[in-house]
XYZ file of C-alpha atoms in Angstrom:
100
model
C 0.003 0.048 0.052
C 1.408 3.438 -1.053
C 1.870 6.200 1.395
C -0.719 8.594 1.577
C 0.554 11.921 -0.095
C -0.010 15.220 2.062
C -2.349 17.783 0.150
C 0.048 20.588 -0.976
C -2.598 23.264 -0.344
C -2.871 21.981 3.493
C 1.134 22.147 3.666
C 1.275 25.579 2.242
C -1.726 26.930 4.399
C 0.040 25.263 7.588
C 3.479 26.596 6.564
C 2.371 30.180 5.996
C 0.359 30.137 9.316
C 3.332 29.243 11.058
C 5.462 32.208 9.651
C 4.752 34.500 12.463
C 6.981 37.171 10.900
C 4.604 37.737 8.042
C 2.464 41.062 8.003
C -0.738 41.788 6.551
C 1.125 43.407 3.423
C 2.402 39.924 2.772
C -1.176 38.519 2.191
C -0.955 38.645 -1.623
C 2.177 36.311 -1.703
C 0.491 33.996 0.766
C -2.609 33.849 -1.188
C -0.504 33.541 -4.531
C 1.487 30.559 -3.017
C -2.112 29.011 -1.962
C -3.325 29.449 -5.585
C -0.314 27.893 -7.068
C -0.783 24.787 -4.689
C -4.351 24.652 -5.612
C -3.606 24.595 -9.227
C -0.874 21.782 -8.874
C -3.242 19.676 -6.517
C -6.084 20.135 -9.098
C -3.893 18.993 -12.101
C -2.504 16.037 -10.139
C -5.804 14.978 -9.105
C -7.766 15.596 -12.202
C -5.326 15.564 -15.107
C -3.255 13.011 -17.048
C 0.117 12.007 -15.812
C 1.658 14.342 -18.370
C -0.506 17.404 -17.360
C 0.442 16.757 -13.575
C 4.007 16.467 -14.492
C 3.688 19.651 -16.545
C 1.912 21.434 -13.605
C 4.568 20.370 -11.211
C 7.382 21.324 -13.546
C 5.942 24.771 -14.359
C 3.948 25.651 -11.202
C 6.283 24.149 -8.727
C 9.394 26.456 -9.204
C 6.810 29.484 -9.023
C 5.287 28.057 -5.845
C 8.758 27.697 -4.302
C 9.947 31.049 -5.357
C 6.926 32.660 -3.920
C 7.581 30.862 -0.675
C 11.124 31.802 -0.768
C 10.161 35.430 -1.210
C 8.446 35.290 2.285
C 10.978 33.349 4.080
C 9.832 29.837 3.322
C 13.163 28.074 3.452
C 15.996 28.048 5.937
C 18.377 30.138 3.792
C 15.660 32.677 3.144
C 14.590 32.965 6.798
C 18.289 33.637 7.678
C 18.597 36.196 4.933
C 15.405 38.066 6.342
C 16.877 37.665 9.912
C 13.781 35.493 11.093
C 15.790 32.192 11.542
C 15.897 32.441 15.234
C 12.042 33.141 15.408
C 11.544 30.151 13.017
C 13.473 27.923 15.190
C 11.899 29.063 18.483
C 8.349 28.117 16.804
C 9.805 24.784 15.694
C 10.948 24.045 19.204
C 7.557 24.797 20.531
C 5.827 22.499 17.970
C 8.211 19.834 18.842
C 7.747 20.192 22.638
C 4.004 19.948 21.910
C 4.418 16.659 19.978
C 6.573 15.118 22.678
C 3.757 15.755 25.260
C 1.058 14.200 23.327
């Protein structure tokens, strides 16, 4: 039995929700990232294998670049000066997991 794939839209929403450094002025970038994720998921779910691969190949890098622009990777968080804040939140999440 294949492992269940996590929904990309859910992952983007969760990731951006935990980017505590984002301001309301970042809303357009967040919404764009969610739209890219929705478009990818729609094509993967309803398109042919070729259409799904094209969506991933075309929209995937755009999604990643949008996330990078708002600090969605470790290197970009460091460049924005929010790496310590992200690590602090990650530590909180890990602590909550260990309690459960």
